[in-house]
PDB file of C-alpha atoms in Angstrom:
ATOM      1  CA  UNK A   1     229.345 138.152 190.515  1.00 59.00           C
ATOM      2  CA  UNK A   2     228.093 139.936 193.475  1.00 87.00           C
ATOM      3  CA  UNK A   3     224.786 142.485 192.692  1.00 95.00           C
ATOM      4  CA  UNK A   4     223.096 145.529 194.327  1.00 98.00           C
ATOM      5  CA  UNK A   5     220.445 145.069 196.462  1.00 98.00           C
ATOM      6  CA  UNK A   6     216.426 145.141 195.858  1.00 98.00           C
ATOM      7  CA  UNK A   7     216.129 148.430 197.650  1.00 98.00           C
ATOM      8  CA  UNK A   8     219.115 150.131 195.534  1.00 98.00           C
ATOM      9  CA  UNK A   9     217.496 148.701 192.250  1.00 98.00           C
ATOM     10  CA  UNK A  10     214.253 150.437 193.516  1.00 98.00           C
ATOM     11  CA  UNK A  11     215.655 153.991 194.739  1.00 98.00           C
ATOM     12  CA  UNK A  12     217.512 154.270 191.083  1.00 98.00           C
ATOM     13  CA  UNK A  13     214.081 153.442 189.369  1.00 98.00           C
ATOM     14  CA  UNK A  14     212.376 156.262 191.255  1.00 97.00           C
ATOM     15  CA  UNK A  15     215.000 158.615 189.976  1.00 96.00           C
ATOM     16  CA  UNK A  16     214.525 157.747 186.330  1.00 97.00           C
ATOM     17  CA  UNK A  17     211.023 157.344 186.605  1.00 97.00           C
ATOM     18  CA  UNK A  18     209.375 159.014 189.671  1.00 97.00           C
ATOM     19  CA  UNK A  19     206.644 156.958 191.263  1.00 97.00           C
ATOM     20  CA  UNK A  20     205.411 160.394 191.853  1.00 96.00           C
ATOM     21  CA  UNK A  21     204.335 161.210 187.843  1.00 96.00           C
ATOM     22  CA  UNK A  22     202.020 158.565 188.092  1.00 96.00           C
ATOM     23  CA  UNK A  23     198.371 159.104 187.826  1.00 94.00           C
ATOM     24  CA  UNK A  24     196.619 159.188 190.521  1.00 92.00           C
ATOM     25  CA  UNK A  25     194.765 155.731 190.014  1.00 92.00           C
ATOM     26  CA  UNK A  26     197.716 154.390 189.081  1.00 94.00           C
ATOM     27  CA  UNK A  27     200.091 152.353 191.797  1.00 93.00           C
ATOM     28  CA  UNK A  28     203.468 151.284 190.298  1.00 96.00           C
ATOM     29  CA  UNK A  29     206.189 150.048 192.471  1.00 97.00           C
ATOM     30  CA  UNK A  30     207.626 147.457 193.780  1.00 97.00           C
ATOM     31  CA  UNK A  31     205.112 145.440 194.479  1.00 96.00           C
ATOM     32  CA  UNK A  32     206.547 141.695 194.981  1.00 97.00           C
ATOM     33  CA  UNK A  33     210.309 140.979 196.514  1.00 97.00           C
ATOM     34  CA  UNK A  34     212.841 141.363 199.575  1.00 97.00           C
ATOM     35  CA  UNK A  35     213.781 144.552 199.838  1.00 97.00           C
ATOM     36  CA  UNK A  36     217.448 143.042 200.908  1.00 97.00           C
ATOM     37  CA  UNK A  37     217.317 140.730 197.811  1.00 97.00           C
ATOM     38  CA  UNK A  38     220.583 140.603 195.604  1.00 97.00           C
ATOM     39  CA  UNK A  39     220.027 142.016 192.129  1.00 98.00           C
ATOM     40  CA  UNK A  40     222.309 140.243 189.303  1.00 98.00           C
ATOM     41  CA  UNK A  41     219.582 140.141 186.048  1.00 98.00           C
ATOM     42  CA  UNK A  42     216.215 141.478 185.143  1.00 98.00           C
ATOM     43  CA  UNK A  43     213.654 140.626 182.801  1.00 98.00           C
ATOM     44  CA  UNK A  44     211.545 143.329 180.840  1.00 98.00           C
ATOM     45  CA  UNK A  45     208.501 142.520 179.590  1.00 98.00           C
ATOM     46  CA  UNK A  46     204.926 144.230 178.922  1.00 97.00           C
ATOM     47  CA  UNK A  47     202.322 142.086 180.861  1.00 96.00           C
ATOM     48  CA  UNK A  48     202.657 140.015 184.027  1.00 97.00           C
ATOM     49  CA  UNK A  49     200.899 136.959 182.842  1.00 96.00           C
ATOM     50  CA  UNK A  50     201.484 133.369 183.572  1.00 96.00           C
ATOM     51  CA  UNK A  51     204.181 132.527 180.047  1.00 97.00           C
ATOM     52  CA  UNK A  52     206.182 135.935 181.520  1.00 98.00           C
ATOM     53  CA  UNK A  53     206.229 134.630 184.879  1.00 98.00           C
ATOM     54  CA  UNK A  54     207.325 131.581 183.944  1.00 98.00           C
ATOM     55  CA  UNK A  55     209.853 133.278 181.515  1.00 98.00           C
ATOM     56  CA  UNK A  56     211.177 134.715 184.682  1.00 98.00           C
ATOM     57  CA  UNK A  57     211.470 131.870 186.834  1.00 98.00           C
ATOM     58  CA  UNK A  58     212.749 129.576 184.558  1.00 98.00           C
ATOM     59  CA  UNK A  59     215.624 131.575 183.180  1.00 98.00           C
ATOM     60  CA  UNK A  60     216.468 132.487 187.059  1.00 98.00           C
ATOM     61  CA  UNK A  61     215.932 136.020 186.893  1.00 98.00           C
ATOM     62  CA  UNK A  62     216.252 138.433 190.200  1.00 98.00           C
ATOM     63  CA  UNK A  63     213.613 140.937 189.289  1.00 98.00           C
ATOM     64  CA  UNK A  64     211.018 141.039 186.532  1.00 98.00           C
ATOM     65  CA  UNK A  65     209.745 144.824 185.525  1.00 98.00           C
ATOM     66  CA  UNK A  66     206.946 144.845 183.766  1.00 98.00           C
ATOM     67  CA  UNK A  67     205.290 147.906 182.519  1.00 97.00           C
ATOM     68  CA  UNK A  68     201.673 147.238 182.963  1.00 96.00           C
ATOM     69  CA  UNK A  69     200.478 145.742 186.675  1.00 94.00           C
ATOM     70  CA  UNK A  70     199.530 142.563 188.587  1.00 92.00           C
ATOM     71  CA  UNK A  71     196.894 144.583 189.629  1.00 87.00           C
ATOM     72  CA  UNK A  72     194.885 147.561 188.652  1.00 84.00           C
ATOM     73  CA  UNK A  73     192.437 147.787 191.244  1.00 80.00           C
ATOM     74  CA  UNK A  74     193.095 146.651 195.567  1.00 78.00           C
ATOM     75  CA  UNK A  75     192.028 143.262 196.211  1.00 81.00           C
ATOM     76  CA  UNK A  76     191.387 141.580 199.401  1.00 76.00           C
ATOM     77  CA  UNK A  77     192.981 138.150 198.693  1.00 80.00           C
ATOM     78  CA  UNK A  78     195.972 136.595 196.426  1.00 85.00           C
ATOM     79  CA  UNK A  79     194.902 132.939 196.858  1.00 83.00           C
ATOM     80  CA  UNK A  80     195.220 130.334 194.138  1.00 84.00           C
ATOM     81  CA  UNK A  81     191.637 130.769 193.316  1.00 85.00           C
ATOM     82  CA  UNK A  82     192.724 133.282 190.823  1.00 90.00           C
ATOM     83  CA  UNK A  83     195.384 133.520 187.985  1.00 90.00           C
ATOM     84  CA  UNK A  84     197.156 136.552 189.612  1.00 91.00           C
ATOM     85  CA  UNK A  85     197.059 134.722 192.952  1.00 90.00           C
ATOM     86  CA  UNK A  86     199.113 131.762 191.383  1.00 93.00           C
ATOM     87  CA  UNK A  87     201.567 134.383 189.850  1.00 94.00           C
ATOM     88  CA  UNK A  88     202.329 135.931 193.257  1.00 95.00           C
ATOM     89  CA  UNK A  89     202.915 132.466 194.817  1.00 95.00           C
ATOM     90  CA  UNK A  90     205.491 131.423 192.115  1.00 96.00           C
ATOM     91  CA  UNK A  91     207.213 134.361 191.931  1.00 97.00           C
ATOM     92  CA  UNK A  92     207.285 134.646 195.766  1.00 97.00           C
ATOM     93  CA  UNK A  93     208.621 130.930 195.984  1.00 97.00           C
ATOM     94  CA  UNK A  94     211.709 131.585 193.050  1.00 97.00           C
ATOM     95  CA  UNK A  95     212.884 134.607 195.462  1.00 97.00           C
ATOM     96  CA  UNK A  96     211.720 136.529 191.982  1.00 98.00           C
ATOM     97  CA  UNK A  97     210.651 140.350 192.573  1.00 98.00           C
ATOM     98  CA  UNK A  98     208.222 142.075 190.761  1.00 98.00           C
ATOM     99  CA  UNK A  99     208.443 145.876 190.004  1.00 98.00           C
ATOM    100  CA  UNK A 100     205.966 147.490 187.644  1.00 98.00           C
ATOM    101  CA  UNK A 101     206.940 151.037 185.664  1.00 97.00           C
ATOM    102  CA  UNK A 102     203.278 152.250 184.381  1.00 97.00           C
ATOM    103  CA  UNK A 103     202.213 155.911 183.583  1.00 97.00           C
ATOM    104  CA  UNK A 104     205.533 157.102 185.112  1.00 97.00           C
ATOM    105  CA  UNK A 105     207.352 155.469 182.992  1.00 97.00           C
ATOM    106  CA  UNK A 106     204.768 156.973 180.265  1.00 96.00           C
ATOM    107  CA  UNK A 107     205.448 160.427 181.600  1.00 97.00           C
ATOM    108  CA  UNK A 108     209.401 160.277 182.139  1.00 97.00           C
ATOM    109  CA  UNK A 109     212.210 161.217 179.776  1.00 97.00           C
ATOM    110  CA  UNK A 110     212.935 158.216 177.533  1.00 97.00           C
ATOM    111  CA  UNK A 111     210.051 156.933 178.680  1.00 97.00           C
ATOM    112  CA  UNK A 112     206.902 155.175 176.873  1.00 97.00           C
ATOM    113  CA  UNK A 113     205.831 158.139 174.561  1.00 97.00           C
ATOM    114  CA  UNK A 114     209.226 159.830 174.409  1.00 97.00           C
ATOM    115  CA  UNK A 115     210.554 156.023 173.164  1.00 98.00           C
ATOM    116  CA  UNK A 116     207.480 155.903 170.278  1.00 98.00           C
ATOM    117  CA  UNK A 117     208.321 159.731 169.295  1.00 98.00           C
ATOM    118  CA  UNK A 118     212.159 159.180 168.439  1.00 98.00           C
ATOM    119  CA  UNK A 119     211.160 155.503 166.530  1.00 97.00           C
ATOM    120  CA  UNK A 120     208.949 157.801 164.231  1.00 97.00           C
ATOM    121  CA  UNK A 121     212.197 160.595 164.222  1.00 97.00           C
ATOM    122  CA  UNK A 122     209.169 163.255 165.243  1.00 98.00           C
ATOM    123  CA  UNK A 123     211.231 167.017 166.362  1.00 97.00           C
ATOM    124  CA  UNK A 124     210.570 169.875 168.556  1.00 96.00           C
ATOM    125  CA  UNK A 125     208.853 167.311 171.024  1.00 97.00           C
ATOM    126  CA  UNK A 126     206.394 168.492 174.068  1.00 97.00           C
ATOM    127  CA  UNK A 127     204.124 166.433 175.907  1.00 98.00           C
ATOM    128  CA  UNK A 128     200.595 165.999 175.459  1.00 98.00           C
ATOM    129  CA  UNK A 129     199.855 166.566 178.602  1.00 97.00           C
ATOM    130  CA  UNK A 130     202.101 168.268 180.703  1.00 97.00           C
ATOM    131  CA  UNK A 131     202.771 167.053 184.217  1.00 96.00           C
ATOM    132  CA  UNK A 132     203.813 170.735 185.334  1.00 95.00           C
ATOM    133  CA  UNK A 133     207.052 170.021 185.867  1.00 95.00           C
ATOM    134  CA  UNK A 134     211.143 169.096 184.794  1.00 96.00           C
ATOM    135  CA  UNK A 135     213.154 166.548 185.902  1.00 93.00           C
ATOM    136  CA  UNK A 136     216.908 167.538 186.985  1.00 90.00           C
ATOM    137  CA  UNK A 137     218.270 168.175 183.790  1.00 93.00           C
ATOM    138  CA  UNK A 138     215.113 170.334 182.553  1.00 95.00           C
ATOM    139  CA  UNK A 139     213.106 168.089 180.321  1.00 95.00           C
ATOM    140  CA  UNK A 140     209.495 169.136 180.488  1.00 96.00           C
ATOM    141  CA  UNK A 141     207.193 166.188 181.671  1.00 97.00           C
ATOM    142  CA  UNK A 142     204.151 164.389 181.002  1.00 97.00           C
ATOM    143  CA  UNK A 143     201.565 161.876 179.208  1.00 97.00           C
ATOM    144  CA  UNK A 144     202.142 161.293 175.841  1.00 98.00           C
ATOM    145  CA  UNK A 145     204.321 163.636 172.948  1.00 98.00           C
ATOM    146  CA  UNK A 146     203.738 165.849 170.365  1.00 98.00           C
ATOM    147  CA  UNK A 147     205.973 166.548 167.420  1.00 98.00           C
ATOM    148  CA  UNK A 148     206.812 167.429 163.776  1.00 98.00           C
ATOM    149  CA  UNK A 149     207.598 165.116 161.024  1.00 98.00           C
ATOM    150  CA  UNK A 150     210.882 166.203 159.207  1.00 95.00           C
ATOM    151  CA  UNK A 151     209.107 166.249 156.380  1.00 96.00           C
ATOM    152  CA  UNK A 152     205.762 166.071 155.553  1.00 96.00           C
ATOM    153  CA  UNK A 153     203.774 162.107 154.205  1.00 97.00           C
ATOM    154  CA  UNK A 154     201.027 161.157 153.491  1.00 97.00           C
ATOM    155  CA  UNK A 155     198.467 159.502 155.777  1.00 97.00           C
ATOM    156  CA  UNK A 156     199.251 156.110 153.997  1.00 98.00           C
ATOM    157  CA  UNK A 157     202.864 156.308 154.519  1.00 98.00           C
ATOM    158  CA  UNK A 158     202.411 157.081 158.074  1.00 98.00           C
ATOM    159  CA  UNK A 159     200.283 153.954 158.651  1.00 98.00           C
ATOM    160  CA  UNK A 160     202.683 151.546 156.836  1.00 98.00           C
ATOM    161  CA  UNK A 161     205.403 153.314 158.648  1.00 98.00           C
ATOM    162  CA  UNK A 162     203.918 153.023 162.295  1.00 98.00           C
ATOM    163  CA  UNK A 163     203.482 149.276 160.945  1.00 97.00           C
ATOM    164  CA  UNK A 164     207.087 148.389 160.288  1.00 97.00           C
ATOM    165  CA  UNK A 165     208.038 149.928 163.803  1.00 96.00           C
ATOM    166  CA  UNK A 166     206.246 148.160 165.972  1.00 96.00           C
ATOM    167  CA  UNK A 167     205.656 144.314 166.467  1.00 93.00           C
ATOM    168  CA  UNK A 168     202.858 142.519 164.424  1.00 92.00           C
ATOM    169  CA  UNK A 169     199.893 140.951 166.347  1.00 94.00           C
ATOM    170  CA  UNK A 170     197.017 139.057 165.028  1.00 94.00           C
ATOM    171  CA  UNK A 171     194.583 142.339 165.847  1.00 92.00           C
ATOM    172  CA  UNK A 172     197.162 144.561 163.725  1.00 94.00           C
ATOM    173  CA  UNK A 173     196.726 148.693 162.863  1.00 97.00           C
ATOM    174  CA  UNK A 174     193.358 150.393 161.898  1.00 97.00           C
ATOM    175  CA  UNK A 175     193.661 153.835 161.076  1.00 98.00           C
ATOM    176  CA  UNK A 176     190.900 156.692 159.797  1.00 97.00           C
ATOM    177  CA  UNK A 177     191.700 159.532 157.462  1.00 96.00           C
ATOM    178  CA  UNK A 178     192.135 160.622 154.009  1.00 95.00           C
ATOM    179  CA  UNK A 179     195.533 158.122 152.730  1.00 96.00           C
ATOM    180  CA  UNK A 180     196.699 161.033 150.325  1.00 96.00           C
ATOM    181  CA  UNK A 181     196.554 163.885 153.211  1.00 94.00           C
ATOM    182  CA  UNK A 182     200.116 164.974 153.472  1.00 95.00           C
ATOM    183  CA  UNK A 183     200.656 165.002 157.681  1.00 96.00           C
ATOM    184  CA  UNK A 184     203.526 166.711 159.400  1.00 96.00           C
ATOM    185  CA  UNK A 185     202.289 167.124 163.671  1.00 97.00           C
ATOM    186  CA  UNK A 186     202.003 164.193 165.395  1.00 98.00           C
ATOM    187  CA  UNK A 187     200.512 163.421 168.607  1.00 98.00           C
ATOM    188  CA  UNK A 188     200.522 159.947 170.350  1.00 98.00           C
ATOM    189  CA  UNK A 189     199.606 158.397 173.291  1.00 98.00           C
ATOM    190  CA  UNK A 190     200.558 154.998 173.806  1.00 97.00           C
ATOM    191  CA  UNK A 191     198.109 153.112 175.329  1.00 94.00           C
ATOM    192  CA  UNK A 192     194.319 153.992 175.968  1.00 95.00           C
ATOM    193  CA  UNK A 193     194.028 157.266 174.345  1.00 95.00           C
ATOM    194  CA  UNK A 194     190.388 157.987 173.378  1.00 93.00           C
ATOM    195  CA  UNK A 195     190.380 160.183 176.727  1.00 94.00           C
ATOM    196  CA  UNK A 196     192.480 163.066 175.531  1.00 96.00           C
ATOM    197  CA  UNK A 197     190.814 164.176 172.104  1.00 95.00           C
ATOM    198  CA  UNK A 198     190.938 167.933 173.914  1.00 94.00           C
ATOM    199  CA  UNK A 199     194.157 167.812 174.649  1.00 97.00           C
ATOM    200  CA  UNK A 200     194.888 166.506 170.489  1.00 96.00           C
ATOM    201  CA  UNK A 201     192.661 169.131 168.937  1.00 93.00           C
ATOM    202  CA  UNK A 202     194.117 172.037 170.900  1.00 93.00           C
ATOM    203  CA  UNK A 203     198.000 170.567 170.171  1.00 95.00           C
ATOM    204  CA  UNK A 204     196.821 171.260 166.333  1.00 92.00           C
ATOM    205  CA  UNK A 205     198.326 167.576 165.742  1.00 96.00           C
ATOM    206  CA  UNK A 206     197.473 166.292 161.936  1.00 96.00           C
ATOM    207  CA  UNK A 207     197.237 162.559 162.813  1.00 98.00           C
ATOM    208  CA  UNK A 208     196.729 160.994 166.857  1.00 98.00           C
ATOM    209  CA  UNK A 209     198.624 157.673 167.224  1.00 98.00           C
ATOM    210  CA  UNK A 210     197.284 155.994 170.290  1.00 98.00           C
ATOM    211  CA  UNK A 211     195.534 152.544 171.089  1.00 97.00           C
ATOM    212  CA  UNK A 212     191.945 151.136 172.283  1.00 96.00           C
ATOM    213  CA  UNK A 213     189.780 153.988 170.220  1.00 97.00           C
ATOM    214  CA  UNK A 214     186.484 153.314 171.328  1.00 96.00           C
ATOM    215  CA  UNK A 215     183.756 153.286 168.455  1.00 96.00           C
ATOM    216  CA  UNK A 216     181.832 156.462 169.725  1.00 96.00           C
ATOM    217  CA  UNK A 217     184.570 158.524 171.055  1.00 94.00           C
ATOM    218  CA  UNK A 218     186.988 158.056 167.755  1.00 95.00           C
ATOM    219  CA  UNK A 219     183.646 158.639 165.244  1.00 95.00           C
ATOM    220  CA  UNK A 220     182.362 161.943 167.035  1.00 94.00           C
ATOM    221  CA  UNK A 221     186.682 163.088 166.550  1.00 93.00           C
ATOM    222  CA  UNK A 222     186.755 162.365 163.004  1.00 93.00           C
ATOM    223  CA  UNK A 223     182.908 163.709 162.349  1.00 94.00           C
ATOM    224  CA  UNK A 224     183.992 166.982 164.340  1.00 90.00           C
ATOM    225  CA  UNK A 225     187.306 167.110 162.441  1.00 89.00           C
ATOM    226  CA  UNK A 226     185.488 166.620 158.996  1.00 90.00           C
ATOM    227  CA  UNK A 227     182.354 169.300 159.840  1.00 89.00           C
ATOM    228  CA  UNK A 228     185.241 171.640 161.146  1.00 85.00           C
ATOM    229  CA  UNK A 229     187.011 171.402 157.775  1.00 85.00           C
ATOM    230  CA  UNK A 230     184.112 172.567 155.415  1.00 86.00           C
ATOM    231  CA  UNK A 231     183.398 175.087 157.951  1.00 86.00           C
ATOM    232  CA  UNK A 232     186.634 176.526 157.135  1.00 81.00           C
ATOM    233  CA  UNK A 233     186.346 175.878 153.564  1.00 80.00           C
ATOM    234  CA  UNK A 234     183.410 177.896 154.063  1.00 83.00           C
ATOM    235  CA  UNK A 235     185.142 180.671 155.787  1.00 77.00           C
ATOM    236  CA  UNK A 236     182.582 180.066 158.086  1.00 77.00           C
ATOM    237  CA  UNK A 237     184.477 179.637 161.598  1.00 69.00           C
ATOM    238  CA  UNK A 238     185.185 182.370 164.026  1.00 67.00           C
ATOM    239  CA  UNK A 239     187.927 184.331 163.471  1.00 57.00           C
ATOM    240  CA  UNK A 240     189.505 183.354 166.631  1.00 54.00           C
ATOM    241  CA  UNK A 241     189.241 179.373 165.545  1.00 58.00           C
ATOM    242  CA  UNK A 242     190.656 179.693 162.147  1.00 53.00           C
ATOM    243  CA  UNK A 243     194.176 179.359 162.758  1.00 51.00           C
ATOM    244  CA  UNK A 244     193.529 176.182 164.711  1.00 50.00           C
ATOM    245  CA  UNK A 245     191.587 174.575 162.023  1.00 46.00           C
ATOM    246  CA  UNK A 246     193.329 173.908 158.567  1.00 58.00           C
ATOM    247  CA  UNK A 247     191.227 172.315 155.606  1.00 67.00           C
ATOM    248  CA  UNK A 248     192.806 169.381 156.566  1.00 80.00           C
ATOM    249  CA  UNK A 249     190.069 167.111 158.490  1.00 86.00           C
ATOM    250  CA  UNK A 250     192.187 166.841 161.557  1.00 87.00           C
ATOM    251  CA  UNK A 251     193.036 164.428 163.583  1.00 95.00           C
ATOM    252  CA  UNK A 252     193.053 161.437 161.641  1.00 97.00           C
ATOM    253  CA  UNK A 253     193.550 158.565 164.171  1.00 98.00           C
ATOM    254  CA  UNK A 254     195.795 155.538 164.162  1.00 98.00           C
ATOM    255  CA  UNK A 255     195.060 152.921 166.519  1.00 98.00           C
ATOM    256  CA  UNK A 256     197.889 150.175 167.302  1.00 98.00           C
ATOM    257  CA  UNK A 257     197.632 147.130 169.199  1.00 96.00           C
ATOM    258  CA  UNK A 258     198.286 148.155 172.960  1.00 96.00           C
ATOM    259  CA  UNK A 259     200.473 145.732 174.274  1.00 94.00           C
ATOM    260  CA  UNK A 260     202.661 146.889 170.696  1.00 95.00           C
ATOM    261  CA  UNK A 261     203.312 150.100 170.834  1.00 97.00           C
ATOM    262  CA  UNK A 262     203.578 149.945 174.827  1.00 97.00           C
ATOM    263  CA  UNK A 263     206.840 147.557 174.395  1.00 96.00           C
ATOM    264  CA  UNK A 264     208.219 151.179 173.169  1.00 96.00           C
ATOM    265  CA  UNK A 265     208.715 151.610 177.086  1.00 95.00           C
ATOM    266  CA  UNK A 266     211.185 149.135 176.544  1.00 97.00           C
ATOM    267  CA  UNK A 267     213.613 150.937 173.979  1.00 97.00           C
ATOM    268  CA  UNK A 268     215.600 152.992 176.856  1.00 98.00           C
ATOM    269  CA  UNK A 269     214.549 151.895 180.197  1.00 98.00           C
ATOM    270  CA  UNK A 270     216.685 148.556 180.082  1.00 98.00           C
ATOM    271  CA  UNK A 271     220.080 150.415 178.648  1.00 98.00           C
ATOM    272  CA  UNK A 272     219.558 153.416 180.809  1.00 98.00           C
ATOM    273  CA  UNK A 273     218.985 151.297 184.207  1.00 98.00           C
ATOM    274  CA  UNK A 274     222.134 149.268 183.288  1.00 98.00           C
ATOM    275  CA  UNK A 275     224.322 152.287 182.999  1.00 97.00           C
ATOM    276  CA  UNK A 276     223.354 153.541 185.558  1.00 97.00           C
ATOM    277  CA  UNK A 277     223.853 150.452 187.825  1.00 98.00           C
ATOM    278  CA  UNK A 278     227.202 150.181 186.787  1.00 97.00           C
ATOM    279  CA  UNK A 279     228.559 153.717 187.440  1.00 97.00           C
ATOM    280  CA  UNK A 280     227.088 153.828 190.427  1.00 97.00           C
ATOM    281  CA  UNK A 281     227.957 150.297 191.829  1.00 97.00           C
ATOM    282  CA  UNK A 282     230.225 149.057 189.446  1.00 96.00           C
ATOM    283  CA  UNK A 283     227.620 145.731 188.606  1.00 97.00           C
ATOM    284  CA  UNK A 284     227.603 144.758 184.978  1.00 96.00           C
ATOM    285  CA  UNK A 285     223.749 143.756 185.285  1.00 97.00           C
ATOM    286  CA  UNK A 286     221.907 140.828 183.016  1.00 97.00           C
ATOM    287  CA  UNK A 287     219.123 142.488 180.725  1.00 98.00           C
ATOM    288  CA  UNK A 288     216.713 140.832 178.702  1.00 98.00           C
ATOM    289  CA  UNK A 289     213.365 142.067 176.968  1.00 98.00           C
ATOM    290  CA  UNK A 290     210.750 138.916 176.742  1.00 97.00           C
ATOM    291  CA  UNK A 291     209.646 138.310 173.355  1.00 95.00           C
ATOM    292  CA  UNK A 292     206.273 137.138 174.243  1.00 94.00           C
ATOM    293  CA  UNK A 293     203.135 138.505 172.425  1.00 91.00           C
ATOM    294  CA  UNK A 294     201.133 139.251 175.344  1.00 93.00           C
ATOM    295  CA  UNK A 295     198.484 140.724 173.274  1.00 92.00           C
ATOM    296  CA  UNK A 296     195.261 138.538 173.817  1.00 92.00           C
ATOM    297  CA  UNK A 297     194.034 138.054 170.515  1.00 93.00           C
ATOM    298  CA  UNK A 298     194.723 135.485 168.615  1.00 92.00           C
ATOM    299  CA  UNK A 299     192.155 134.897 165.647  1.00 94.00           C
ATOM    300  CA  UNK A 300     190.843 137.328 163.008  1.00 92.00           C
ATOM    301  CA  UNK A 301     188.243 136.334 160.365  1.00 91.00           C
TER     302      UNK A 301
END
């Protein structure tokens, strides 16, 4: 079966997901492989690490995508002195390339957040954080998505629900809030969210479903949320803040494994790359999502 080439697979991918919505510390790409490379089969998978690469290798993949990258920061050296190193030398030596999709794919239609929204059936979706701008067929862009429940549940129901949709992992879901609240707006972020508590509170979300809440940033939200709430109880808030403040403390947080809710990138990406492969080229193209946990913890006590 004859493929497309690397460069093809690579021009397509910047169409779906722009490198250009990335942030600005971010560098996604293609960052191992020959650009003249034959493309028959790609793996999917959340993490580079050493079981994915060897996922890759051994099942004779062309291209692995993975959604976070080799490397966050530059580096100077990709020796076998260091884990990442070794990874670049095997998956140079199997001819495998290496193309990561990271906050563009977060920002992009049917991307990361998008993905997570439609699992949890939210409506009348808008990003978080808008990115300023459409793609071609006029979907608004950006970092994470806000949206409405079809009908209201309580916090409780939310939490077991955001369970049963994503993957378990030894770490598992935390969540703070009152259980009996009844929620309807949702906001999420997949991945490290703790930085956009603004950008929640002025959405007017109920509960914020995002990952890695750091102890002081999440308590000062819900402390906020909760002095905010007896304020208005009190009638006690400017007039100007009361219709962004209901009763309800607000957010209440849920915080999911990352590497869990970040496989959401995964829902669309792999169908939507295929299709449009084959219309375009007429290749029928071998898809796969790994099933290894990448998440790093593996005891809890």
């Amino acid at each position: 079966m004859a493929g497309i080439a690397l460069y093809q697979l690579c021009e397509l991918l910047d169409e779906l997901y722009p490198l250009s919505l990335a942030e600005s510390w971010d560098k996604p790409g293609l960052i191992i492989g020959d650009v003249c490379g034959e493309v028959q089969s790609i793996l999917y998978a959340v993490d580079p690490t050493p079981a994915v690469i060897d996922e890759a290798i051994d099942g004779g993949f062309d291209v692995l995508i993975t959604h976070h990258p080799l490397y966050f920061r530059a580096v100077h050296q990709v020796s076998g002195y260091s884990h990442r190193g070794d990874m670049v030398r095997k998956l140079t030596q199997a001819g495998c390339a290496l193309w990561v999709g990271h906050t563009n794919i977060d920002s992009a239609y049917r991307g990361t957040a998008h993905a997570f929204a439609d699992q949890l059936q939210l409506q009348h979706m808008r990003p978080l954080v808008p990115a300023g701008r459409t793609d071609d067929a006029g979907h608004e862009l950006g970092i994470g998505r806000v949206g409405e429940l079809a009908q209201e549940c309580s916090f409780q129901e939310l939490v077991e629900r955001v369970a049963r949709i994503l993957p378990r992992t030894t770490l598992g879901i935390t969540a703070a809030g009152d259980p009996q609240a009844q929620v309807r707006t949702i906001a999420t972020l997949p991945g490290s969210g703790d930085s956009c508590f603004d950008e929640v509170r002025a959405s007017g979300a109920d509960v914020y479903i995002t990952s890695d809440l750091r102890h002081h940033p999440a308590l000062d939200a819900r402390l906020q949320a909760e002095y905010e709430a007896q304020l208005t109880r009190m009638g006690a808030l400017p007039a100007k803040e009361r219709d962004m403040h209901a009763e309800l403390a607000r957010p209440m947080l849920i915080n999911t494994p990352h590497s869990a809710i970040e496989r959401s990138a995964f829902t669309y990406v792999p169908d939507d790359v295929a299709r449009l492969v084959e219309g375009r080229w007429g290749v029928r193209l071998h898809s796969v999502v790994s099933q290894i946990v990448t998440d790093p913890w593996n005891i809890r006590i």
